């Protein structure tokens, strides 16, 4: 008809491009998960917030702000001598019979095996908990760049045997490792994680039904084990845009007999350790972060002295339980000497009258037995200063204030950005 026009054929809708976000970056929380995050009392103004409390280790002696420019910081981090001090001089001695030892049940009902960095297998009254498993070659989103392992894993993840639950403290690359999670996703293990972290796991193939996502002070039951997410002072993020939409946590695991362990994840020292200990302690073992500290980020990582103080806060008395130093020896994430966290732990334990376990990677021990590993195994392979001393032997308990020439550093890349750790 005059004035009418023939209908125009509809153009096909363009195909939505597949996500360009690298798989290792994980996924942002959305939908019901994000709504739950917004209801958290620890989420305000669009981000998760750290617990309140004084920043320095000693509230009566505030730590001065670090001095020096970013250029000076970079020189401290990247000089040849500094690089050599951040790695062992020779091969790290691993425990040779980890698989055979784990095949036998613990005599006391409680056994702990440090696998390096913050990865720990805790066997509690027949239940098996794997904390922060990182079996990857690099703690990085890339296979070709980022901090590399300084020692092999003590045994393949497939050789661990049954794992009832994997517990993740937060989503940084040196605690949440894509290749390790994908290997564990093929098993029937459950995953206990802080709020928001489940989004990463689901993108990597873990079904929602196998994820227990907790806010601070919330608990979940896995068989006979009770797991509780407890506060920590840290931050989160894996992608280029760090939205602070995933929570970080420390964890308490308790068995039916009353055996209890604590895993710190990553954290700065804060007064909340007293409250955690009062609510859940004392503990047969605490696994405490003692490495990757610096005066440039005192709020998010503890020194060995601060770690030992946290252990005592959790326990209430030096005679209770054993402290296992973690988050050291496996990756170079800060400019302090490789062996300094170990030496600092030994010194702090002696000065504070506490009991520390010093296992080699892969060496199981029973915290409630009469003896725990106590030999400073790292000294045989420690880097040396120009005077021939072990590089980390000068520490006096708080390396950030004891020797600024080895403790000034920039943010570790696995923690602060996806391209560095």
Coordinates of C-alpha atoms in Angstrom, one line a residue:
X1 CA 0.0 0.0 0.0
X2 CA 1.1 3.6 -0.5
X3 CA 3.1 4.8 2.4
X4 CA 3.7 1.3 3.8
X5 CA 7.1 -0.2 4.0
X6 CA 8.2 -3.8 3.8
X7 CA 9.3 -5.2 7.1
X8 CA 13.0 -5.1 7.6
X9 CA 14.7 -8.4 8.3
X10 CA 15.9 -8.6 11.9
X11 CA 19.6 -8.4 12.4
X12 CA 21.1 -11.3 14.2
X13 CA 22.1 -10.4 17.8
X14 CA 25.9 -10.3 18.1
X15 CA 27.3 -13.2 20.2
X16 CA 28.4 -12.0 23.6
X17 CA 32.2 -12.3 23.9
X18 CA 33.5 -14.9 26.3
X19 CA 35.0 -13.4 29.4
X20 CA 38.5 -12.0 28.8
X21 CA 39.3 -12.3 32.5
X22 CA 42.1 -14.8 33.0
X23 CA 41.0 -18.0 34.7
X24 CA 43.5 -17.5 37.5
X25 CA 41.9 -14.2 38.4
X26 CA 38.8 -16.2 39.5
X27 CA 35.4 -14.5 39.6
X28 CA 33.8 -11.6 41.5
X29 CA 31.0 -12.4 43.9
X30 CA 27.5 -11.7 42.4
X31 CA 23.8 -12.3 43.0
X32 CA 22.9 -14.0 46.3
X33 CA 26.5 -14.3 47.3
X34 CA 27.0 -10.6 47.0
X35 CA 23.8 -9.9 48.8
X36 CA 25.1 -12.0 51.7
X37 CA 28.4 -10.1 51.7
X38 CA 26.5 -6.8 51.9
X39 CA 24.7 -8.1 55.0
X40 CA 28.0 -8.9 56.8
X41 CA 28.7 -6.6 59.8
X42 CA 32.3 -6.5 58.5
X43 CA 31.3 -5.0 55.1
X44 CA 30.9 -1.3 55.0
X45 CA 31.0 1.4 52.3
X46 CA 31.4 -1.3 49.6
X47 CA 34.4 -3.1 51.1
X48 CA 35.4 -5.5 53.8
X49 CA 37.0 -3.9 56.8
X50 CA 39.7 -5.0 59.1
X51 CA 39.2 -5.4 62.8
X52 CA 39.9 -2.3 64.9
X53 CA 43.0 -2.1 67.0
X54 CA 46.4 -0.5 67.4
X55 CA 48.7 -1.0 64.4
X56 CA 52.1 -1.6 66.0
X57 CA 53.1 -4.8 67.9
X58 CA 53.5 -2.8 71.1
X59 CA 50.7 -0.2 71.6
X60 CA 52.9 1.7 74.0
X61 CA 55.8 1.9 71.6
X62 CA 54.3 3.0 68.2
X63 CA 56.5 2.1 65.3
X64 CA 57.8 5.1 63.3
X65 CA 56.7 5.3 59.8
X66 CA 59.2 3.9 57.3
X67 CA 61.5 6.4 55.7
X68 CA 63.1 6.5 52.3
X69 CA 61.7 6.8 48.7
X70 CA 60.3 4.1 46.5
X71 CA 63.5 4.3 44.6
X72 CA 65.5 3.4 47.7
X73 CA 63.0 0.7 48.4
X74 CA 63.5 -0.8 45.0
X75 CA 67.3 -0.7 45.3
X76 CA 67.0 -2.6 48.6
X77 CA 64.8 -5.2 47.0
X78 CA 66.6 -5.8 43.7
X79 CA 70.3 -5.5 44.5
X80 CA 72.3 -8.7 43.8
X81 CA 73.3 -9.2 47.4
X82 CA 69.7 -8.7 48.6
X83 CA 68.4 -11.2 46.1
X84 CA 71.0 -13.8 47.2
X85 CA 70.0 -13.4 50.8
X86 CA 66.4 -14.1 50.0
X87 CA 67.0 -17.7 48.8
X88 CA 68.7 -20.7 50.4
X89 CA 72.3 -21.3 49.4
X90 CA 71.7 -24.9 48.5
X91 CA 68.8 -27.4 48.3
X92 CA 66.3 -27.2 51.2
X93 CA 66.2 -30.5 53.1
X94 CA 62.8 -32.2 52.8
X95 CA 61.6 -34.9 55.1
X96 CA 62.2 -38.1 53.1
X97 CA 59.4 -40.4 54.4
X98 CA 56.3 -38.2 54.4
X99 CA 54.1 -40.6 52.6
X100 CA 55.1 -43.6 54.8
X101 CA 54.6 -41.6 58.0
X102 CA 51.1 -40.3 56.9
X103 CA 50.1 -43.9 56.2
X104 CA 50.2 -44.6 59.9
X105 CA 47.5 -43.1 62.2
X106 CA 48.8 -40.6 64.8
X107 CA 49.3 -42.2 68.2
X108 CA 47.8 -39.2 70.0
X109 CA 44.9 -38.5 67.6
X110 CA 46.5 -35.2 66.5
X111 CA 49.2 -34.8 63.9
X112 CA 50.4 -31.7 61.9
X113 CA 52.4 -31.8 58.7
X114 CA 53.8 -28.5 57.3
X115 CA 54.2 -28.8 53.5
X116 CA 55.9 -25.5 53.1
X117 CA 54.7 -21.9 53.1
X118 CA 51.2 -21.9 54.7
X119 CA 50.2 -25.3 53.5
X120 CA 49.5 -27.6 56.5
X121 CA 47.8 -31.0 56.8
X122 CA 46.1 -31.4 60.2
X123 CA 44.9 -34.8 61.2
X124 CA 42.4 -34.3 64.1
X125 CA 40.6 -37.3 65.7
X126 CA 40.4 -39.1 62.4
X127 CA 39.4 -36.0 60.3
X128 CA 41.8 -34.5 57.8
X129 CA 42.0 -30.8 57.2
X130 CA 44.2 -29.3 54.5
X131 CA 44.9 -25.6 55.1
X132 CA 45.9 -23.2 52.2
X133 CA 47.2 -25.9 49.9
X134 CA 49.6 -24.5 47.3
X135 CA 51.3 -27.1 45.2
X136 CA 51.9 -24.9 42.2
X137 CA 55.4 -24.0 40.8
X138 CA 54.7 -20.3 41.1
X139 CA 52.4 -18.2 43.3
X140 CA 51.2 -16.1 40.4
X141 CA 48.5 -16.0 37.8
X142 CA 51.1 -16.7 35.1
X143 CA 53.1 -19.8 34.5
X144 CA 56.1 -17.8 33.2
X145 CA 56.4 -15.0 35.8
X146 CA 56.0 -14.5 39.5
X147 CA 57.7 -16.0 42.6
X148 CA 59.0 -19.5 42.1
X149 CA 59.2 -22.3 44.6
X150 CA 62.5 -22.5 46.5
X151 CA 62.0 -26.2 47.3
X152 CA 59.9 -29.0 45.8
X153 CA 56.6 -30.1 47.4
X154 CA 57.3 -32.9 49.9
X155 CA 54.9 -35.2 48.0
X156 CA 52.3 -34.9 45.3
X157 CA 48.9 -33.7 46.3
X158 CA 47.4 -36.9 45.0
X159 CA 49.5 -38.8 47.5
X160 CA 48.1 -37.1 50.5
X161 CA 45.3 -39.6 50.8
X162 CA 41.8 -38.7 51.9
X163 CA 41.2 -35.0 52.6
X164 CA 37.9 -34.3 54.3
X165 CA 38.0 -30.5 54.0
X166 CA 40.2 -27.9 52.4
X167 CA 40.3 -24.6 54.4
X168 CA 41.3 -21.4 52.6
X169 CA 42.3 -18.3 54.6
X170 CA 42.0 -15.7 51.7
X171 CA 42.3 -15.4 48.0
X172 CA 45.9 -14.2 47.4
X173 CA 48.0 -16.4 45.0
X174 CA 50.2 -17.8 47.7
X175 CA 47.2 -19.2 49.6
X176 CA 44.6 -20.0 46.9
X177 CA 46.4 -21.8 44.0
X178 CA 44.4 -22.5 40.8
X179 CA 46.2 -25.8 39.8
X180 CA 46.0 -27.2 43.3
X181 CA 42.3 -26.3 43.6
X182 CA 41.5 -27.9 40.2
X183 CA 43.3 -31.1 41.3
X184 CA 41.3 -31.2 44.5
X185 CA 38.1 -30.4 42.7
X186 CA 38.3 -33.8 41.1
X187 CA 37.9 -35.4 44.5
X188 CA 35.0 -35.3 46.9
X189 CA 36.6 -33.0 49.5
X190 CA 34.6 -30.1 50.9
X191 CA 35.9 -26.5 50.9
X192 CA 35.6 -24.1 53.8
X193 CA 36.3 -20.5 52.7
X194 CA 35.7 -16.9 53.8
X195 CA 32.8 -15.0 52.3
X196 CA 33.1 -14.3 48.6
X197 CA 35.9 -16.8 48.0
X198 CA 33.4 -19.4 46.8
X199 CA 33.0 -17.4 43.5
X200 CA 36.6 -18.3 42.6
X201 CA 36.1 -22.0 43.4
X202 CA 32.9 -22.3 41.4
X203 CA 34.6 -20.8 38.3
X204 CA 37.3 -23.4 38.7
X205 CA 34.9 -26.3 38.8
X206 CA 34.0 -26.8 42.4
X207 CA 30.2 -27.3 42.8
X208 CA 28.3 -25.0 45.1
X209 CA 27.2 -27.9 47.2
X210 CA 30.8 -28.6 48.2
X211 CA 31.5 -25.1 49.4
X212 CA 31.0 -23.8 53.0
X213 CA 31.3 -20.0 52.9
X214 CA 31.7 -18.3 56.3
X215 CA 31.8 -14.9 57.9
X216 CA 33.9 -14.2 61.0
X217 CA 32.7 -16.2 64.0
X218 CA 30.5 -18.5 61.9
X219 CA 31.1 -22.2 62.2
X220 CA 30.4 -25.3 60.1
X221 CA 30.5 -29.0 60.8
X222 CA 32.4 -31.4 58.6
X223 CA 31.9 -34.9 59.9
X224 CA 33.1 -34.8 63.5
X225 CA 35.2 -31.7 62.9
X226 CA 34.0 -28.2 63.8
X227 CA 35.5 -25.3 61.8
X228 CA 35.2 -21.7 62.8
X229 CA 36.3 -18.6 60.7
X230 CA 37.9 -16.1 63.0
X231 CA 39.1 -12.5 62.4
X232 CA 42.4 -11.6 60.8
X233 CA 44.0 -8.3 59.8
X234 CA 44.8 -8.4 56.1
X235 CA 43.3 -7.7 52.6
X236 CA 42.2 -9.6 49.5
X237 CA 42.3 -9.5 45.7
X238 CA 43.5 -11.5 42.6
X239 CA 42.6 -9.3 39.6
X240 CA 43.7 -6.0 38.3
X241 CA 40.9 -4.3 40.2
X242 CA 40.9 -5.1 43.9
X243 CA 37.4 -4.6 45.0
X244 CA 37.8 -6.0 48.5
X245 CA 34.7 -8.1 48.0
X246 CA 36.2 -11.3 49.4
X247 CA 36.9 -11.8 53.1
X248 CA 40.1 -13.0 54.8
X249 CA 40.1 -15.1 57.9
X250 CA 42.1 -17.1 60.4
X251 CA 40.6 -20.5 61.3
X252 CA 39.9 -22.8 64.3
X253 CA 39.5 -26.5 63.8
X254 CA 38.3 -28.7 66.7
X255 CA 37.8 -32.5 66.9
X256 CA 35.4 -34.4 69.1
X257 CA 38.0 -35.3 71.7
X258 CA 38.7 -31.6 72.3
X259 CA 41.9 -31.4 70.1
X260 CA 42.1 -27.9 68.8
X261 CA 44.3 -26.1 66.3
X262 CA 44.5 -22.5 65.0
X263 CA 45.7 -21.4 61.6
X264 CA 46.5 -17.7 61.3
X265 CA 46.3 -17.3 57.5
X266 CA 48.0 -13.9 56.8
X267 CA 47.5 -11.2 59.4
X268 CA 49.1 -8.3 61.1
X269 CA 49.2 -8.4 64.9
X270 CA 46.0 -7.1 66.5
X271 CA 44.3 -7.4 70.0
X272 CA 41.7 -9.8 68.6
X273 CA 44.0 -12.8 69.2
X274 CA 43.1 -12.5 72.9
X275 CA 39.4 -12.7 72.1
X276 CA 39.9 -15.7 69.7
X277 CA 41.8 -17.5 72.4
X278 CA 39.2 -16.8 75.1
X279 CA 36.4 -18.1 72.8
X280 CA 38.1 -21.1 71.3
X281 CA 41.5 -21.8 73.1
X282 CA 43.8 -22.9 74.4
X283 CA 45.1 -24.8 71.4
X284 CA 47.2 -27.9 71.0
X285 CA 49.0 -26.2 68.1
X286 CA 48.9 -22.8 66.5
X287 CA 50.1 -22.3 62.9
X288 CA 51.3 -18.7 62.8
X289 CA 52.5 -16.6 59.9
X290 CA 56.0 -15.3 60.6
X291 CA 57.4 -14.4 57.1
X292 CA 57.0 -11.8 54.4
X293 CA 56.9 -8.9 56.9
X294 CA 58.2 -5.4 56.5
X295 CA 58.1 -2.1 58.2
X296 CA 56.4 -0.8 55.1
X297 CA 53.3 -3.0 55.7
X298 CA 53.2 -3.6 59.5
X299 CA 49.4 -4.0 59.5
X300 CA 49.1 -7.1 57.3
X301 CA 52.1 -9.4 58.1
X302 CA 53.6 -10.2 61.5
X303 CA 57.3 -10.5 62.4
X304 CA 58.4 -13.7 64.3
X305 CA 58.2 -11.7 67.5
X306 CA 54.7 -10.6 66.8
X307 CA 53.8 -14.1 65.7
X308 CA 55.0 -15.5 69.0
X309 CA 53.1 -12.8 70.9
X310 CA 49.9 -13.8 68.9
X311 CA 50.5 -17.4 69.9
X312 CA 50.7 -16.4 73.6
X313 CA 47.6 -14.3 73.3
X314 CA 45.8 -17.2 71.8
X315 CA 47.0 -19.6 74.5
X316 CA 46.9 -17.4 77.6
X317 CA 50.1 -19.0 79.0
X318 CA 53.5 -19.9 77.5
X319 CA 53.1 -23.5 78.8
X320 CA 50.0 -24.2 76.6
X321 CA 50.4 -25.8 73.2
X322 CA 53.1 -25.5 70.5
X323 CA 53.6 -22.8 67.9
X324 CA 54.4 -23.9 64.3
X325 CA 55.9 -21.0 62.2
X326 CA 54.4 -20.9 58.7
X327 CA 54.5 -18.6 55.6
X328 CA 58.2 -18.7 55.1
X329 CA 61.0 -20.7 53.4
X330 CA 59.0 -21.6 50.2
X331 CA 58.6 -18.4 48.3
X332 CA 60.6 -15.1 48.3
X333 CA 57.9 -12.5 49.0
X334 CA 59.8 -9.8 50.9
X335 CA 63.4 -8.5 51.2
X336 CA 64.2 -10.0 54.6
X337 CA 66.8 -12.9 54.4
X338 CA 65.4 -16.3 53.7
X339 CA 66.3 -17.7 57.1
X340 CA 65.3 -14.7 59.2
X341 CA 61.8 -15.9 60.1
X342 CA 63.2 -19.2 61.4
X343 CA 65.9 -17.5 63.5
X344 CA 63.4 -14.9 64.7
X345 CA 61.0 -17.7 65.8
X346 CA 63.8 -19.5 67.8
X347 CA 64.8 -16.3 69.5
X348 CA 61.3 -15.2 70.3
X349 CA 60.4 -18.7 71.7
X350 CA 63.4 -18.6 74.0
X351 CA 62.8 -15.1 75.2
X352 CA 59.1 -15.6 75.8
X353 CA 59.3 -19.1 77.3
X354 CA 57.2 -20.7 74.6
X355 CA 57.4 -24.0 72.7
X356 CA 58.0 -23.9 69.0
X357 CA 58.0 -26.8 66.5
X358 CA 60.6 -26.6 63.7
X359 CA 59.9 -29.4 61.2
X360 CA 61.4 -29.7 57.8
X361 CA 58.9 -29.4 55.0
X362 CA 56.9 -32.6 55.0
X363 CA 57.9 -33.7 58.5
X364 CA 54.8 -34.9 60.5
X365 CA 54.7 -34.3 64.2
X366 CA 52.3 -34.8 67.1
X367 CA 51.9 -31.5 69.0
X368 CA 50.8 -33.2 72.3
X369 CA 53.6 -35.6 72.4
X370 CA 56.6 -35.1 74.6
X371 CA 58.9 -34.2 71.8
X372 CA 58.4 -32.1 68.7
X373 CA 61.0 -31.2 66.0
X374 CA 63.4 -28.6 67.4
X375 CA 66.5 -28.6 65.2
X376 CA 67.0 -25.3 63.2
X377 CA 67.4 -27.3 60.0
X378 CA 67.7 -24.2 57.7
X379 CA 71.1 -23.2 59.1
X380 CA 72.8 -25.8 57.0
X381 CA 71.5 -24.2 53.8
X382 CA 71.1 -20.6 54.9
X383 CA 72.6 -17.8 52.7
X384 CA 75.7 -16.2 54.1
X385 CA 76.7 -12.5 54.7
X386 CA 80.0 -11.2 53.5
X387 CA 81.3 -11.9 57.0
X388 CA 80.3 -15.5 56.6
X389 CA 77.4 -15.4 59.1
X390 CA 73.9 -16.8 58.2
X391 CA 72.1 -13.9 56.6
X392 CA 69.2 -14.0 59.1
X393 CA 71.2 -14.5 62.3
X394 CA 71.3 -10.9 63.2
X395 CA 67.6 -10.7 64.2
X396 CA 66.7 -9.6 67.7
X397 CA 63.1 -10.6 67.7
X398 CA 61.6 -7.9 65.6
X399 CA 63.5 -7.7 62.3
X400 CA 61.6 -4.6 61.2
X401 CA 63.2 -2.5 63.9
X402 CA 66.4 -4.6 64.4
X403 CA 68.0 -4.3 61.0
X404 CA 66.3 -2.0 58.5
X405 CA 68.9 -2.8 55.9
X406 CA 67.4 -6.2 55.4
X407 CA 63.7 -5.4 56.3
X408 CA 62.7 -2.5 54.1
X409 CA 60.7 -3.8 51.3
X410 CA 57.8 -3.3 48.9
X411 CA 54.6 -5.1 48.8
X412 CA 55.0 -8.8 47.9
X413 CA 53.5 -9.5 44.5
X414 CA 51.4 -12.5 45.4
X415 CA 49.7 -10.4 48.0
X416 CA 49.3 -6.9 46.4
X417 CA 49.0 -7.4 42.7
X418 CA 48.4 -10.2 40.2
X419 CA 51.8 -9.7 38.6
X420 CA 53.9 -9.9 41.7
X421 CA 53.9 -11.6 45.0

